[in-house]
CSV table of C-alpha atoms and ligand atoms in Angstrom, one decimal:
chain,number,residue,atom,x,y,z
A,1,MET,CA,19.7,-126.0,115.8
A,2,LYS,CA,22.2,-127.3,118.5
A,3,LYS,CA,24.7,-129.8,117.0
A,4,GLN,CA,24.3,-133.3,118.4
A,5,LYS,CA,27.3,-134.4,120.4
A,6,ARG,CA,29.3,-137.4,119.2
A,7,LEU,CA,30.6,-140.0,121.5
A,8,GLY,CA,33.0,-142.7,120.3
A,9,ILE,CA,33.4,-146.1,122.0
A,10,LEU,CA,36.0,-148.8,121.4
A,11,THR,CA,37.1,-152.1,122.9
A,12,SER,CA,40.8,-152.8,123.2
A,13,GLY,CA,43.1,-155.7,124.3
A,14,GLY,CA,41.9,-159.3,124.6
A,15,ASP,CA,38.2,-159.8,124.4
A,16,CYS,CA,36.1,-161.1,127.3
A,17,PRO,CA,32.4,-161.7,128.1
A,18,GLY,CA,30.5,-158.5,128.9
A,19,LEU,CA,32.0,-156.1,126.4
A,20,ASN,CA,28.8,-155.9,124.3
A,21,THR,CA,26.8,-155.3,127.5
A,22,VAL,CA,29.0,-152.3,128.2
A,23,ILE,CA,28.5,-151.0,124.6
A,24,ARG,CA,24.7,-151.5,125.1
A,25,ALA,CA,24.7,-149.5,128.4
A,26,VAL,CA,26.7,-146.7,126.9
A,27,LEU,CA,24.6,-146.6,123.8
A,28,ASN,CA,21.2,-146.6,125.6
A,29,HIS,CA,22.1,-144.1,128.3
A,30,ALA,CA,23.9,-141.7,126.0
A,31,THR,CA,21.1,-141.7,123.4
A,32,VAL,CA,18.0,-142.0,125.6
A,33,THR,CA,19.1,-139.8,128.5
A,34,TYR,CA,21.3,-137.2,126.8
A,35,ASP,CA,20.5,-137.4,123.1
A,36,TRP,CA,24.2,-137.9,122.1
A,37,GLN,CA,25.1,-139.8,118.9
A,38,VAL,CA,27.2,-142.9,119.6
A,39,VAL,CA,29.6,-144.3,117.1
A,40,GLY,CA,31.7,-147.5,117.5
A,41,ILE,CA,35.4,-147.4,116.5
A,42,PRO,CA,36.2,-150.8,115.0
A,43,TYR,CA,39.4,-152.7,116.1
A,44,ALA,CA,40.4,-150.2,118.8
A,45,THR,CA,43.3,-147.9,117.8
A,46,GLN,CA,43.3,-149.4,114.3
A,47,GLY,CA,39.9,-147.8,113.7
A,48,LEU,CA,41.2,-144.4,114.8
A,49,GLN,CA,44.2,-144.8,112.6
A,50,GLU,CA,42.1,-145.7,109.6
A,51,ARG,CA,39.4,-143.1,110.4
A,52,LYS,CA,36.7,-145.7,110.6
A,53,SER,CA,33.5,-145.5,112.7
A,54,VAL,CA,30.1,-147.3,112.7
A,55,SER,CA,26.8,-145.7,113.8
A,56,LEU,CA,25.2,-147.5,116.7
A,57,ASN,CA,21.5,-147.2,117.0
A,58,TYR,CA,19.4,-147.7,120.1
A,59,HIS,CA,17.5,-151.0,119.9
A,60,GLY,CA,18.0,-150.9,116.1
A,61,LEU,CA,19.8,-154.3,116.0
A,62,ASP,CA,16.9,-156.6,115.4
A,63,LEU,CA,13.6,-156.5,113.6
A,64,HIS,CA,11.7,-157.5,116.7
A,65,GLY,CA,13.5,-155.1,119.0
A,66,ILE,CA,15.4,-157.9,120.7
A,67,ASP,CA,18.7,-156.6,121.9
A,68,PRO,CA,21.4,-159.3,121.6
A,69,LEU,CA,24.1,-157.0,122.9
A,70,MET,CA,23.1,-157.9,126.5
A,71,CYS,CA,24.1,-161.5,126.2
A,72,PHE,CA,26.5,-161.9,123.3
A,73,GLY,CA,30.1,-162.8,124.2
A,74,GLY,CA,33.1,-161.1,122.4
A,75,THR,CA,32.8,-157.6,121.1
A,76,ILE,CA,30.8,-156.5,118.1
A,77,LEU,CA,33.4,-153.8,117.5
A,78,GLY,CA,36.3,-156.2,117.2
A,79,THR,CA,39.5,-155.6,119.1
A,80,ILE,CA,43.3,-156.0,118.9
A,81,ASN,CA,45.9,-156.8,121.5
A,82,LYS,CA,49.0,-156.2,119.6
A,83,GLY,CA,50.4,-153.8,117.0
A,84,ASP,CA,52.9,-150.9,117.1
A,85,THR,CA,50.7,-148.1,118.4
A,86,ILE,CA,53.6,-146.0,119.6
A,87,ALA,CA,55.1,-145.8,116.0
A,88,HIS,CA,51.8,-144.3,114.8
A,89,ILE,CA,50.9,-142.3,117.9
A,90,ASP,CA,50.4,-138.9,116.2
A,91,GLU,CA,48.3,-140.4,113.5
A,92,ILE,CA,46.1,-142.4,115.9
A,93,ALA,CA,45.7,-139.4,118.3
A,94,ALA,CA,44.6,-137.2,115.4
A,95,GLY,CA,42.0,-139.8,114.3
A,96,TYR,CA,39.8,-138.8,117.3
A,97,HIS,CA,39.6,-135.2,115.9
A,98,ASP,CA,39.2,-136.3,112.2
A,99,LEU,CA,36.3,-138.5,113.3
A,100,GLU,CA,34.8,-135.4,115.0
A,101,LEU,CA,34.4,-137.0,118.3
A,102,ASP,CA,33.5,-134.9,121.3
A,103,ALA,CA,34.5,-137.7,123.7
A,104,LEU,CA,35.7,-141.3,123.7
A,105,ILE,CA,35.0,-144.2,126.1
A,106,GLY,CA,37.6,-147.0,125.9
A,107,ILE,CA,37.1,-150.5,127.4
A,108,GLY,CA,40.4,-152.2,128.1
A,109,GLY,CA,42.8,-154.0,130.5
A,110,ASP,CA,45.9,-152.5,132.0
A,111,GLY,CA,48.0,-152.8,128.8
A,112,SER,CA,45.5,-151.2,126.4
A,113,LEU,CA,44.4,-148.6,128.9
A,114,SER,CA,48.0,-147.5,129.3
A,115,ILE,CA,48.2,-147.0,125.5
A,116,LEU,CA,44.9,-145.2,125.4
A,117,HIS,CA,46.1,-142.9,128.2
A,118,GLN,CA,49.2,-141.9,126.2
A,119,LEU,CA,47.0,-141.2,123.2
A,120,GLN,CA,44.7,-139.1,125.3
A,121,ASN,CA,47.5,-136.9,126.4
A,122,GLN,CA,49.0,-136.7,122.9
A,123,GLY,CA,45.7,-135.9,121.2
A,124,ASN,CA,44.1,-133.8,124.0
A,125,TRP,CA,41.1,-136.2,124.0
A,126,GLN,CA,38.2,-136.2,126.4
A,127,PHE,CA,38.5,-139.8,127.5
A,128,ILE,CA,36.9,-142.1,130.1
A,129,ALA,CA,38.1,-145.7,130.7
A,130,ILE,CA,36.1,-148.8,131.7
A,131,PRO,CA,38.2,-151.8,133.1
A,132,LYS,CA,37.7,-155.3,131.6
A,133,THR,CA,39.9,-158.4,131.8
A,134,ILE,CA,39.6,-162.0,132.6
A,135,ASP,CA,43.0,-161.6,134.5
A,136,ASN,CA,41.4,-159.3,137.1
A,137,ASP,CA,44.8,-157.4,137.4
A,138,VAL,CA,43.6,-153.8,137.0
A,139,ALA,CA,44.3,-151.9,140.2
A,140,LEU,CA,42.0,-149.7,142.3
A,141,THR,CA,38.8,-151.5,141.4
A,142,GLU,CA,37.2,-154.4,143.2
A,143,LYS,CA,35.6,-155.7,140.0
A,144,VAL,CA,36.2,-155.7,136.3
A,145,VAL,CA,34.1,-156.8,133.4
A,146,GLY,CA,34.8,-160.4,132.3
A,147,PHE,CA,36.4,-161.9,135.3
A,148,ASP,CA,33.3,-163.4,136.9
A,149,THR,CA,32.3,-165.2,133.7
A,150,ALA,CA,35.8,-166.6,133.2
A,151,VAL,CA,35.9,-167.9,136.8
A,152,ASN,CA,32.5,-169.6,136.3
A,153,THR,CA,33.7,-171.2,133.0
A,154,ILE,CA,36.8,-172.6,134.9
A,155,VAL,CA,34.7,-173.9,137.8
A,156,ASP,CA,32.4,-175.6,135.3
A,157,ALA,CA,35.4,-177.3,133.7
A,158,ILE,CA,36.7,-178.3,137.1
A,159,ASN,CA,33.3,-179.9,137.9
A,160,ARG,CA,33.4,-181.9,134.7
A,161,LEU,CA,37.0,-182.9,135.1
A,162,THR,CA,36.5,-184.0,138.7
A,163,PHE,CA,34.1,-186.7,137.7
A,164,THR,CA,36.4,-188.2,135.1
A,165,ALA,CA,39.4,-187.8,137.3
A,166,ALA,CA,37.6,-189.6,140.2
A,167,SER,CA,36.4,-192.4,137.9
A,168,HIS,CA,40.0,-193.3,136.8
A,169,ASP,CA,41.8,-192.4,140.1
A,170,ARG,CA,43.8,-189.8,138.2
A,171,VAL,CA,45.6,-186.6,139.0
A,172,MET,CA,44.0,-183.9,136.7
A,173,ILE,CA,46.0,-180.8,136.0
A,174,ILE,CA,44.0,-177.9,134.8
A,175,GLU,CA,46.0,-175.0,133.3
A,176,VAL,CA,44.3,-171.6,133.3
A,177,MET,CA,45.1,-168.1,131.9
A,178,GLY,CA,45.9,-165.0,133.9
A,179,ARG,CA,49.2,-163.8,132.4
A,180,SER,CA,51.4,-162.7,135.4
A,181,ALA,CA,48.5,-162.8,137.9
A,182,GLY,CA,47.0,-165.7,139.8
A,183,HIS,CA,43.5,-164.3,140.5
A,184,LEU,CA,41.7,-166.6,138.0
A,185,ALA,CA,43.5,-169.8,139.3
A,186,LEU,CA,43.0,-168.8,143.0
A,187,GLU,CA,39.3,-167.9,142.8
A,188,ALA,CA,38.3,-170.7,140.4
A,189,GLY,CA,40.5,-173.2,142.3
A,190,ILE,CA,38.8,-172.5,145.7
A,191,SER,CA,35.3,-172.4,144.2
A,192,GLY,CA,35.9,-175.6,142.2
A,193,GLY,CA,37.3,-177.6,145.1
A,194,ALA,CA,40.9,-178.0,143.9
A,195,ASP,CA,43.5,-179.8,146.0
A,196,VAL,CA,46.4,-177.8,144.7
A,197,ILE,CA,46.5,-174.2,143.4
A,198,LEU,CA,49.7,-172.9,141.8
A,199,ILE,CA,49.9,-169.1,141.1
A,200,PRO,CA,52.7,-166.8,139.9
A,201,GLU,CA,52.8,-164.9,143.2
A,202,ILE,CA,53.7,-167.9,145.4
A,203,PRO,CA,56.5,-170.3,144.3
A,204,TYR,CA,55.7,-174.0,144.6
A,205,SER,CA,57.9,-177.0,145.1
A,206,ILE,CA,57.3,-180.3,143.3
A,207,GLN,CA,58.4,-182.2,146.4
A,208,GLN,CA,55.7,-180.5,148.5
A,209,ILE,CA,53.0,-181.1,145.8
A,210,TYR,CA,54.0,-184.8,145.7
A,211,ARG,CA,53.8,-185.0,149.5
A,212,HIS,CA,50.4,-183.3,149.6
A,213,LEU,CA,49.1,-185.8,146.9
A,214,SER,CA,50.5,-188.7,148.9
A,215,GLU,CA,48.9,-187.5,152.1
A,216,LEU,CA,45.5,-187.1,150.3
A,217,ARG,CA,45.8,-190.8,149.2
A,218,THR,CA,47.1,-192.4,152.3
A,219,ARG,CA,45.5,-190.4,155.1
A,220,TYR,CA,42.3,-189.3,153.5
A,221,LEU,CA,41.9,-192.2,151.1
A,222,ARG,CA,41.4,-189.9,148.2
A,223,LYS,CA,42.4,-191.6,145.0
A,224,PHE,CA,42.2,-188.7,142.6
A,225,ALA,CA,43.3,-185.1,142.8
A,226,ILE,CA,42.7,-181.8,141.1
A,227,ILE,CA,45.5,-179.3,140.5
A,228,VAL,CA,44.7,-175.9,139.1
A,229,VAL,CA,47.8,-174.1,137.7
A,230,ALA,CA,48.1,-170.6,136.4
A,231,GLU,CA,49.9,-170.3,133.1
A,232,GLY,CA,52.5,-168.0,134.8
A,233,ALA,CA,53.0,-170.2,138.0
A,234,LYS,CA,56.6,-170.2,139.3
A,235,LEU,CA,58.7,-173.0,140.6
A,236,ALA,CA,60.6,-172.2,143.8
A,237,GLU,CA,64.3,-171.4,143.1
A,238,ASP,CA,65.6,-174.3,145.1
A,239,SER,CA,63.4,-176.9,143.4
A,240,ARG,CA,64.0,-175.7,139.8
A,241,LYS,CA,65.5,-178.4,137.7
A,242,TYR,CA,66.6,-176.0,135.0
A,243,PRO,CA,67.4,-172.6,136.7
A,244,GLN,CA,66.7,-170.6,133.6
A,245,CYS,CA,63.4,-172.4,132.9
A,246,GLU,CA,60.9,-170.0,134.3
A,247,LYS,CA,58.3,-170.5,131.6
A,248,PRO,CA,58.5,-173.9,129.9
A,249,SER,CA,57.6,-174.1,126.3
A,250,CYS,CA,55.4,-177.1,126.8
A,251,GLY,CA,53.2,-175.0,129.1
A,252,MET,CA,53.0,-174.9,132.8
A,253,GLY,CA,50.5,-177.8,133.2
A,254,GLN,CA,52.5,-180.2,131.1
A,255,TYR,CA,55.7,-179.2,132.9
A,256,ILE,CA,54.2,-179.9,136.3
A,257,ALA,CA,52.8,-183.3,135.1
A,258,ASP,CA,56.3,-184.3,133.8
A,259,GLU,CA,57.9,-183.2,137.0
A,260,ILE,CA,55.5,-185.1,139.2
A,261,LYS,CA,55.9,-188.2,137.1
A,262,GLU,CA,59.6,-188.0,137.3
A,263,TYR,CA,59.5,-187.5,141.1
A,264,SER,CA,57.0,-190.2,141.8
A,265,ASN,CA,58.8,-192.9,139.8
A,266,GLN,CA,60.7,-193.9,142.8
A,267,GLU,CA,57.5,-194.9,144.6
A,268,GLN,CA,54.4,-195.7,142.7
A,269,GLU,CA,53.0,-194.8,139.3
A,270,THR,CA,50.7,-191.8,139.3
A,271,GLU,CA,48.4,-191.4,136.3
A,272,ILE,CA,48.2,-187.8,135.3
A,273,ARG,CA,46.2,-186.0,132.6
A,274,VAL,CA,46.5,-182.3,131.6
A,275,SER,CA,43.7,-180.0,130.3
A,276,VAL,CA,44.7,-176.6,129.0
A,277,LEU,CA,41.5,-174.5,129.1
A,278,GLY,CA,42.9,-171.8,126.8
A,279,HIS,CA,40.5,-169.4,125.0
A,280,ILE,CA,37.4,-171.2,126.2
A,281,GLN,CA,37.9,-169.0,129.3
A,282,ARG,CA,37.5,-165.8,127.2
A,283,GLY,CA,34.3,-167.0,125.4
A,284,GLY,CA,30.7,-167.6,126.4
A,285,ILE,CA,27.8,-165.5,127.4
A,286,PRO,CA,28.4,-163.0,130.2
A,287,SER,CA,27.3,-164.0,133.7
A,288,ALA,CA,24.6,-162.0,135.5
A,289,SER,CA,27.3,-160.4,137.7
A,290,ASP,CA,29.4,-159.3,134.6
A,291,ARG,CA,26.2,-157.9,133.0
A,292,LEU,CA,25.5,-155.9,136.1
A,293,ILE,CA,29.0,-154.5,136.4
A,294,ALA,CA,29.1,-153.8,132.7
A,295,SER,CA,25.7,-151.9,132.9
A,296,ALA,CA,26.7,-149.9,135.9
A,297,PHE,CA,30.2,-149.0,134.5
A,298,GLY,CA,28.6,-148.0,131.1
A,299,LYS,CA,26.1,-145.8,132.8
A,300,ALA,CA,28.6,-144.1,135.1
A,301,ALA,CA,31.1,-143.6,132.2
A,302,VAL,CA,28.5,-141.7,130.1
A,303,ASP,CA,27.6,-139.5,133.1
A,304,LEU,CA,31.3,-138.6,133.5
A,305,VAL,CA,31.5,-137.8,129.8
A,306,VAL,CA,28.5,-135.5,129.9
A,307,ALA,CA,29.8,-133.8,133.1
A,308,GLY,CA,32.9,-132.9,131.0
A,309,GLU,CA,35.3,-135.2,133.0
A,310,SER,CA,38.4,-136.8,131.4
A,311,GLY,CA,41.3,-139.0,132.3
A,312,LEU,CA,39.3,-141.1,134.7
A,313,MET,CA,38.4,-144.8,135.0
A,314,VAL,CA,35.2,-146.0,136.5
A,315,SER,CA,35.9,-148.4,139.4
A,316,TRP,CA,33.9,-150.7,141.7
A,317,GLN,CA,34.3,-149.9,145.4
A,318,ASN,CA,32.0,-151.1,148.2
A,319,GLY,CA,29.1,-151.7,146.0
A,320,ARG,CA,29.3,-148.4,144.2
A,321,VAL,CA,30.9,-147.1,141.0
A,322,VAL,CA,33.5,-144.5,141.8
A,323,PRO,CA,35.7,-142.5,139.3
A,324,VAL,CA,39.5,-142.8,139.9
A,325,PRO,CA,42.3,-141.1,138.0
A,326,LEU,CA,43.5,-143.4,135.2
A,327,GLU,CA,47.1,-142.4,135.9
A,328,ALA,CA,46.8,-143.7,139.5
A,329,VAL,CA,45.3,-147.0,138.3
A,330,LEU,CA,48.1,-147.5,135.8
A,331,ALA,CA,50.8,-146.8,138.4
A,332,LYS,CA,49.6,-149.8,140.4
A,333,SER,CA,48.7,-152.2,137.5
A,334,PRO,CA,49.0,-155.1,136.8
A,335,CYS,CA,48.0,-155.9,140.4
A,336,SER,CA,48.9,-159.4,141.6
A,337,VAL,CA,47.5,-161.7,144.3
A,338,GLU,CA,48.7,-160.6,147.7
A,339,PRO,CA,50.4,-163.8,149.2
A,340,SER,CA,49.0,-163.0,152.6
A,341,SER,CA,45.5,-162.2,151.4
A,342,PHE,CA,42.4,-163.7,153.0
A,343,LEU,CA,41.7,-165.8,150.0
A,344,VAL,CA,45.2,-167.4,150.1
A,345,GLU,CA,44.6,-167.9,153.9
A,346,THR,CA,41.2,-169.4,153.1
A,347,ALA,CA,42.8,-171.9,150.6
A,348,ARG,CA,45.4,-173.0,153.1
A,349,ALA,CA,42.8,-173.3,155.8
A,350,LEU,CA,40.8,-175.6,153.6
A,351,GLY,CA,43.8,-177.9,153.1
A,352,ILE,CA,44.7,-176.8,149.6
A,353,TYR,CA,48.4,-176.7,148.8
A,354,ILE,CA,49.1,-173.3,147.5
A,355,GLY,CA,52.9,-173.1,147.3
A,356,LYS,CA,55.7,-172.6,149.7
A,357,GLN,CA,54.9,-170.9,153.0
B,1,F6P,O1,45.0,-160.9,129.1
B,1,F6P,C1,44.0,-161.8,128.8
B,1,F6P,C2,44.6,-163.1,128.3
B,1,F6P,O2,43.6,-164.0,128.0
B,1,F6P,C3,45.7,-163.7,129.2
B,1,F6P,O3,45.1,-164.4,130.3
B,1,F6P,C4,46.4,-164.6,128.3
B,1,F6P,O4,47.7,-164.9,128.7
B,1,F6P,C5,46.4,-163.8,127.0
B,1,F6P,O5,45.3,-162.9,127.1
B,1,F6P,C6,46.3,-164.6,125.7
B,1,F6P,O6,46.4,-163.7,124.6
B,1,F6P,P1,46.1,-164.1,123.1
B,1,F6P,O7,44.6,-164.0,122.9
B,1,F6P,O8,46.8,-163.1,122.3
B,1,F6P,O9,46.5,-165.5,122.9
């Protein structure tokens, strides 16, 4: 009898909504279409290091056949976004063979995919990557799993905070994640109707923010304002109070609040509140769009595995899923917001202050 092939799947790096939807797609397609056995590797490379795997069964998760994987946030396999993988690279790479895997699918962001790529080379694995991250900074793909849900979560928060800001005539500063990239702040800021968007790719000046807020008040009679700030936003060199202080320990949102307060003291008191959205942005059930991307990526990754391909990442291009060499992706990641992009232009055209021109 022909030996059933064994496909491993793991989630690596920070979690995001849609990971379980990818696992579901891979599991269903590999078992139903190709009769492969699918095993989950818990806690990413840690599972390989400890030679751990769990059997995943098609529709075997619930007595009634309900499949919660489609809509659960997080990852049922667990994940890690730190640890000294390089110190244990031989051991982890060998884990693939000790677990008798014929192929491995890894779902990760640019950092974790780079580690998995090194392990693939070291261990001579058959490996296919699926991009996920709320930061949206993986190159050579128009979409990644998790970003859309995070943008929707932020827009929901902006909607709520707008009502309370307006009721009290306050400036509301909303700090969002994104590491060194401003995609989350930019897309959520435009969609949520922000007045100011601050991203790492375009330095801002406190004076200009203050002038923009004053103009909103005096010329357009707006008594409140919404500022969306990326956690990695950068103050322009010439307006930095402390030249070394690129990343204030109080957080970017609080830092800007303090700076605006200090600057505005000369004229009139501005009431400011800061909301740091934090890990709320990583939680929640995946949006329809993330479920669709996750399903299409999972299906395409399994097809590549069965075709014997390796070292590729599935990417979204012009409404299709296209394989691209993982090495080429990593050479261009993390990818930032292009300061002259049409979305930045759109923000400016709508009267949003988005940093120094
Ligand atoms: O990369 C995803 C991300 O959520 C970033 O936006 C954020 O800076 C970081 O992870 C937070 O990491 P942790 O979960 O370790 O606090």
